[in-house]
Short mmCIF file of C-alpha atoms in Angstrom, two decimals:
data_model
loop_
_atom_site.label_atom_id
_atom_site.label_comp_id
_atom_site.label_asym_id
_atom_site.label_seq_id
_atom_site.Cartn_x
_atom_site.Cartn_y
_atom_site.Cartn_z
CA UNK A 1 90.56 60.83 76.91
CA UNK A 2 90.44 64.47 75.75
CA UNK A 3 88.52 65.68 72.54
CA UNK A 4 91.94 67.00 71.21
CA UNK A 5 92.62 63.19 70.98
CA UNK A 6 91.32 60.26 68.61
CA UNK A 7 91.00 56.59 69.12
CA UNK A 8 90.94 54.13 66.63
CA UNK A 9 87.81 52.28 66.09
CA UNK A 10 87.27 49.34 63.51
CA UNK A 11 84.60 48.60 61.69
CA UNK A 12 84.65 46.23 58.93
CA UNK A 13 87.54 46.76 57.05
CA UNK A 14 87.83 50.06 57.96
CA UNK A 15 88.65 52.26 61.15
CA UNK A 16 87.82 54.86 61.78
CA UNK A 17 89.49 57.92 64.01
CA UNK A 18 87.31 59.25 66.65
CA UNK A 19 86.97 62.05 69.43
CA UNK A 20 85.14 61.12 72.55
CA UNK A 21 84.83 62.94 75.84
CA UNK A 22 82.04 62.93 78.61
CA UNK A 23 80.81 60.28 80.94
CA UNK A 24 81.05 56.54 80.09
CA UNK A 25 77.64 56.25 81.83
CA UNK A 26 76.32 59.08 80.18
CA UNK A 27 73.45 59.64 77.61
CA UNK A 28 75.18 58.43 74.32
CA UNK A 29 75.18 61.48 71.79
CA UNK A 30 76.74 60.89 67.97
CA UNK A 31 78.38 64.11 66.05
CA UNK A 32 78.95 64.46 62.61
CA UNK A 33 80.81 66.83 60.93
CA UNK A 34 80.79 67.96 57.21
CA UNK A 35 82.40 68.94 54.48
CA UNK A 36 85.32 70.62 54.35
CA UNK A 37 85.47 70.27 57.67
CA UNK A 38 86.59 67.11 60.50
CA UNK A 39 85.05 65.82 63.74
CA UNK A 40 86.48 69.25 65.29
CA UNK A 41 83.87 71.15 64.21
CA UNK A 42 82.57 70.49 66.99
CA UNK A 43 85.70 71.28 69.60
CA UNK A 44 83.59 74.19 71.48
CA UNK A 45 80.14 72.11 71.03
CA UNK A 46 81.20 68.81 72.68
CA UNK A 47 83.06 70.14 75.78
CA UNK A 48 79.37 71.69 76.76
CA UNK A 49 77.59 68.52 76.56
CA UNK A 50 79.53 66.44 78.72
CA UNK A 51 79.84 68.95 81.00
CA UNK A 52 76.11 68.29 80.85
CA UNK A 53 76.65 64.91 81.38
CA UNK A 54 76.62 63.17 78.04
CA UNK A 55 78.18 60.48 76.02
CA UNK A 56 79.87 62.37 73.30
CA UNK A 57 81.16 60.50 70.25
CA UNK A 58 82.48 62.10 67.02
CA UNK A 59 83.97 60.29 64.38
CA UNK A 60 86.16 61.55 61.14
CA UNK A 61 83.93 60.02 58.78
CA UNK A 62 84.75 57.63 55.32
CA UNK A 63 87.55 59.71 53.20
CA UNK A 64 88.17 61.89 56.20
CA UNK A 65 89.80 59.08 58.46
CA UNK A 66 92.95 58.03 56.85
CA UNK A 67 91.96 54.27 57.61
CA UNK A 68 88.41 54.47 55.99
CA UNK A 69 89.76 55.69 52.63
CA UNK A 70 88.11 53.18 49.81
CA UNK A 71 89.30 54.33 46.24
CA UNK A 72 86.24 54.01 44.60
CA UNK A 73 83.41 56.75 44.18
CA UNK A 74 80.76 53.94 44.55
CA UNK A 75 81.89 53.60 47.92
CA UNK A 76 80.66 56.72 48.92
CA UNK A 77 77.02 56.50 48.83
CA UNK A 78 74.88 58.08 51.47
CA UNK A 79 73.61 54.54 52.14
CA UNK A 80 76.96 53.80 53.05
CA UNK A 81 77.80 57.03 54.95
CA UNK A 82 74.77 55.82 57.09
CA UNK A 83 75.73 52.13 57.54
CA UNK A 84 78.88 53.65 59.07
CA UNK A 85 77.01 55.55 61.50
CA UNK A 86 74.90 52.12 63.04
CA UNK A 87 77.95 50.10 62.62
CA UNK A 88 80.25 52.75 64.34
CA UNK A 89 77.48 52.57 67.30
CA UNK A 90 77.60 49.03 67.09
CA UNK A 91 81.54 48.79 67.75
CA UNK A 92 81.07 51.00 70.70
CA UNK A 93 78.30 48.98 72.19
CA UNK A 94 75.50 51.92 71.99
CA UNK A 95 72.24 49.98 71.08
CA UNK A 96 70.19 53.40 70.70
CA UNK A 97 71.42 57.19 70.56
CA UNK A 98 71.03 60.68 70.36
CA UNK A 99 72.14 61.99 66.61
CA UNK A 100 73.40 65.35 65.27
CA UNK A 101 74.97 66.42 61.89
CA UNK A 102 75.93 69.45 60.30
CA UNK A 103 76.35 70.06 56.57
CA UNK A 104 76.72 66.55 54.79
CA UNK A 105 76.71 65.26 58.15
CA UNK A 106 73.03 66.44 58.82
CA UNK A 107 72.44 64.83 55.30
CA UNK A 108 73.63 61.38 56.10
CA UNK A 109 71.63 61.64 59.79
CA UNK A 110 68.60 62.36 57.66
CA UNK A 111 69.20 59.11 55.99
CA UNK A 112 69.92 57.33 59.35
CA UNK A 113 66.99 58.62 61.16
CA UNK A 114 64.94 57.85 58.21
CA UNK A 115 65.77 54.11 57.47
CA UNK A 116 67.58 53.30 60.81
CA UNK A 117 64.78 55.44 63.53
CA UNK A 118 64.77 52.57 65.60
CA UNK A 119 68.40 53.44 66.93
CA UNK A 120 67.62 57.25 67.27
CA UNK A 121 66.67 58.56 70.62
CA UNK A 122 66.48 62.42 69.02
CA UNK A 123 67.79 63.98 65.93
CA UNK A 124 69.53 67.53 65.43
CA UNK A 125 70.29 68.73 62.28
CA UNK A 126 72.44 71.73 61.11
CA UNK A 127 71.78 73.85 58.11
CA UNK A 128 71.16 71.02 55.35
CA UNK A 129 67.28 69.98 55.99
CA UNK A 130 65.40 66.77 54.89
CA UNK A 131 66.61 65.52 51.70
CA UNK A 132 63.23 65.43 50.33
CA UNK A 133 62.41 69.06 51.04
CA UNK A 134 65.74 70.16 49.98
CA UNK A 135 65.19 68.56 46.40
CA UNK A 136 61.95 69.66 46.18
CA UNK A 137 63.25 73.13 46.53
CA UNK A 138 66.10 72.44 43.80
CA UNK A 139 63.30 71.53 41.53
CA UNK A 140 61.28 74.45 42.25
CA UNK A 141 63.44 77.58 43.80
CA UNK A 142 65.77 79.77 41.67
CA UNK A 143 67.57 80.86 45.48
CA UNK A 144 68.10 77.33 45.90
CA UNK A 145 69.15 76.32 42.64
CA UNK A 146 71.72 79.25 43.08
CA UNK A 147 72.87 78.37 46.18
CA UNK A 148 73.72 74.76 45.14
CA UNK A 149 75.33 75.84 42.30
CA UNK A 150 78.86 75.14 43.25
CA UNK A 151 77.88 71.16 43.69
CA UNK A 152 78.46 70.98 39.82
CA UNK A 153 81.93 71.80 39.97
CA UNK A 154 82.57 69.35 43.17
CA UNK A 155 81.37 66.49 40.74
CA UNK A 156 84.07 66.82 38.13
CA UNK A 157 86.68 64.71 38.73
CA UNK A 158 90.38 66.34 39.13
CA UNK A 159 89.10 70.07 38.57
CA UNK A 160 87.74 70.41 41.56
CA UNK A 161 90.47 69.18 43.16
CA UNK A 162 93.31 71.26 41.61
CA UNK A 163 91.00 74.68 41.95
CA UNK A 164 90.72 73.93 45.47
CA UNK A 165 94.17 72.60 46.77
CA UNK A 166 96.10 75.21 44.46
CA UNK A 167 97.60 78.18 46.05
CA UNK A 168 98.20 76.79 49.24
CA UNK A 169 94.16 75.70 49.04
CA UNK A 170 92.65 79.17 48.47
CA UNK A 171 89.49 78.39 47.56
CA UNK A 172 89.03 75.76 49.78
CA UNK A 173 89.92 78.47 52.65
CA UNK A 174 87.69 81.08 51.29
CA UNK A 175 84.75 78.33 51.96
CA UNK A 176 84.93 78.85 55.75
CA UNK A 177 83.72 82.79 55.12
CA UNK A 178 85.94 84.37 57.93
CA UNK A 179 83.47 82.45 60.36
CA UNK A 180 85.44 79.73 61.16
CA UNK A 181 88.40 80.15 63.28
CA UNK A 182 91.83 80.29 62.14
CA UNK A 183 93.31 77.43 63.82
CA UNK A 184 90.17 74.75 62.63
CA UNK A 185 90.44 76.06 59.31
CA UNK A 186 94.26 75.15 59.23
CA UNK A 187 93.74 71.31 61.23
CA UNK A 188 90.77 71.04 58.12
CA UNK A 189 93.17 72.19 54.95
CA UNK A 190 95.80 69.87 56.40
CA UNK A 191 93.44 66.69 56.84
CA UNK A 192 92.51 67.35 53.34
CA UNK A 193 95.66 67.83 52.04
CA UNK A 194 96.55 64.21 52.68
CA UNK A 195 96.95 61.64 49.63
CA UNK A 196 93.80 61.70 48.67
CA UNK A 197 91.58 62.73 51.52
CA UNK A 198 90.09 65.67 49.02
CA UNK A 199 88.86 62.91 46.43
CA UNK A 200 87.80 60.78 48.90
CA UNK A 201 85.24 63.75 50.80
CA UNK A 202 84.53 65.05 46.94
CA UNK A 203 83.13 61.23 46.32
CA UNK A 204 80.22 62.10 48.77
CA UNK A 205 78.94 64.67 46.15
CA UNK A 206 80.05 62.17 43.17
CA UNK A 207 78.12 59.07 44.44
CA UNK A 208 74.77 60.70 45.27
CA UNK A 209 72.28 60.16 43.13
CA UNK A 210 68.45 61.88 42.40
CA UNK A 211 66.88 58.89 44.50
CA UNK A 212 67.78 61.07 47.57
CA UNK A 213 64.99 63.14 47.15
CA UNK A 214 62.66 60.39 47.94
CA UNK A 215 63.73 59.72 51.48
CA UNK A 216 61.13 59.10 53.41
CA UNK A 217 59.55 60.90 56.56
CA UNK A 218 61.57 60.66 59.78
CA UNK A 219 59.67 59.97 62.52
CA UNK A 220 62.41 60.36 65.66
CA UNK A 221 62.04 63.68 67.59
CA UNK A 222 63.88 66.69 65.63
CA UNK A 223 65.37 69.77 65.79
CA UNK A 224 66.50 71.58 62.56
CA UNK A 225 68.38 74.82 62.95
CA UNK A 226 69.35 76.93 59.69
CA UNK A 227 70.82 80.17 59.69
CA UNK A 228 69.92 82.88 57.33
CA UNK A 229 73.08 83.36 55.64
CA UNK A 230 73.95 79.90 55.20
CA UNK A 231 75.41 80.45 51.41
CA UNK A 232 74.63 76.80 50.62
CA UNK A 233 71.37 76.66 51.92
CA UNK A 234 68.04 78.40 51.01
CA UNK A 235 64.97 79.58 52.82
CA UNK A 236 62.35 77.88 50.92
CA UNK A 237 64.16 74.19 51.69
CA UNK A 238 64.92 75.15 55.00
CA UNK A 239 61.45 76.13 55.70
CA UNK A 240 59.33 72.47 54.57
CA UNK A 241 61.78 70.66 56.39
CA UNK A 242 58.80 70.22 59.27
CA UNK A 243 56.71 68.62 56.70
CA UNK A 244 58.95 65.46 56.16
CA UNK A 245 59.17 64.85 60.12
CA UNK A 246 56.13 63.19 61.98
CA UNK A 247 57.49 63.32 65.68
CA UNK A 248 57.85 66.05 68.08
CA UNK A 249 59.04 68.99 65.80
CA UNK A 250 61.53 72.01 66.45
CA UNK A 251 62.53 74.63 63.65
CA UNK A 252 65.18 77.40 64.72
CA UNK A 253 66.21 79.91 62.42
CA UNK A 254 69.36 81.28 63.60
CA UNK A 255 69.88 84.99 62.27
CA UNK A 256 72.91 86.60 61.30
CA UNK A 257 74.70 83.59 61.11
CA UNK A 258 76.78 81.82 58.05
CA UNK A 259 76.41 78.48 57.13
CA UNK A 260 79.30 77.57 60.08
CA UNK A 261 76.81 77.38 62.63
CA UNK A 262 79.23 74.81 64.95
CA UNK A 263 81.98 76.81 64.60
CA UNK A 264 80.19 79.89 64.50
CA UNK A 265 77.57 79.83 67.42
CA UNK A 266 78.59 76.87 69.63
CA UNK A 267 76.46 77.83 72.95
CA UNK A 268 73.43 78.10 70.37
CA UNK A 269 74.34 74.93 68.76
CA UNK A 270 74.96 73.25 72.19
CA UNK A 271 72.03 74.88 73.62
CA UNK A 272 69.69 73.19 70.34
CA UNK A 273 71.19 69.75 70.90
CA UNK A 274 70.78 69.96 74.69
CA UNK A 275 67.40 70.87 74.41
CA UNK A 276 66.71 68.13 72.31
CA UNK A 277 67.86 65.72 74.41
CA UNK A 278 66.23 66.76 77.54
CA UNK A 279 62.80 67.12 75.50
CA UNK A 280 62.53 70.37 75.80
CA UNK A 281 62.91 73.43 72.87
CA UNK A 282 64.70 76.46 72.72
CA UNK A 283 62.28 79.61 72.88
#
């Protein structure tokens, strides 16, 4: 199976569509994407690590897989995003793995590698760092608060959703910054153009609540890379991620680069999660 292709894979009462490609006997390595994006933000990322030999496993996550669609917002907590994650591993027989998120995905592999580390081999996040130091720097940062202003208007039910979809989804288009190509950006407005696919990915903003903040410290071996013009994310946050992690540590600042870092900077991204794996660091 390519990565151009998904599979179907239940779990619970849900299934879930997801891209694999690599060895079957390979080191098992679990992508997730973010939001407003699908498992193909990682189409130039995966390719290089199962050429390296690995596992790879990407899943369209709850509200982005047509199949895992609940109607209601309480269905969307990050405690559930994370459940999905073990269980997903679970239906594919993967007792312990390597994980890596980018955007909300990095958020809900916080939460796994927090209260699930015992199924973590490594951890790589993209651009949103540990919950608790990213809070702390809402309470505290005005570059921060700025940054996260747009969260706000994600929250409110049915405006969001008609600013972003109208006009042939304009604004949702404009959110990709001219660094993600043309043809994901199209595959991503279409997914979340669907009967609503755009309320379902808006509920992951709508369930979470302030109690995020107090996630404890992860102690699986990390790599966080942030990029200093991520528009969503702030220095100050980015920077205290190390103190929330108590295992082997990596921080790389990635400059020049938007908030896209996947779709942006795949060989870097690759390189980060490869690195990771092998216990190694990028210098």
């Amino acid at each position: 199976m390519t990565f151009d292709e998904t599979e179907p894979v239940p779990v619970r009462d849900l299934t879930f569509d997801v891209r694999t490609t690599g060895p079957d006997s390979g080191e098992p390595v679990v992508l997730l994407h973010g939001f407003p994006a699908t498992s193909l933000t990682w189409s130039e990322v995966a390719p290089v690590l199962a050429e390296a030999g690995l596992r790879v496993v990407a899943p369209d996550q709850r509200g982005y897989s047509p199949h895992a669609r609940p109607d209601a917002v309480e269905a969307y907590t990050t405690a559930a995003l994370a459940q999905d994650v073990v269980d997903l591993a679970d239906a594919l027989g993967l007792e312990t793995f390597h994980l890596v998120g980018h955007d909300w995905g990095a958020a809900v592999a916080w939460y796994v590698a927090a209260h699930h580390g015992h199924r973590l081999r490594t951890l790589t996040a993209f651009s949103v760092p540990h919950l608790a130091a990213y809070n702390a720097a809402l309470r505290g940062d005005e570059e921060a608060k700025d940054k996260a202003s747009y969260i706000g208007l994600l929250r409110q039910e049915g405006k969001a959703e008609t600013l972003l979809l109208e006009d042939d989804a304009r604004r949702l288009r404009a959110m990709y910054q001219g660094a993600v190509p043309d043809q994901l950006v199209d595959a991503y407005v279409a997914q979340l153009q669907q009967p609503g696919a755009l309320t379902a990915a808006l509920a992951w903003y709508r369930a979470m609540t302030s109690d995020l903040g107090d996630l404890p410290a992860v102690e699986v071996p990390t790599t966080y890379v942030w990029s200093t013009d991520d528009l969503a994310i702030g220095r100050s946050g980015a920077d205290a991620c190390g103190e929330h992690v108590t295992a082997d540590y990596r921080y790389t600042v990635l400059e020049g680069t938007s908030h896209w870092i996947p779709e942006e900077e795949p060989a870097a991204a690759a390189a980060a999660i490869l690195a990771r794996v092998r216990g190694t660091v990028v210098a």
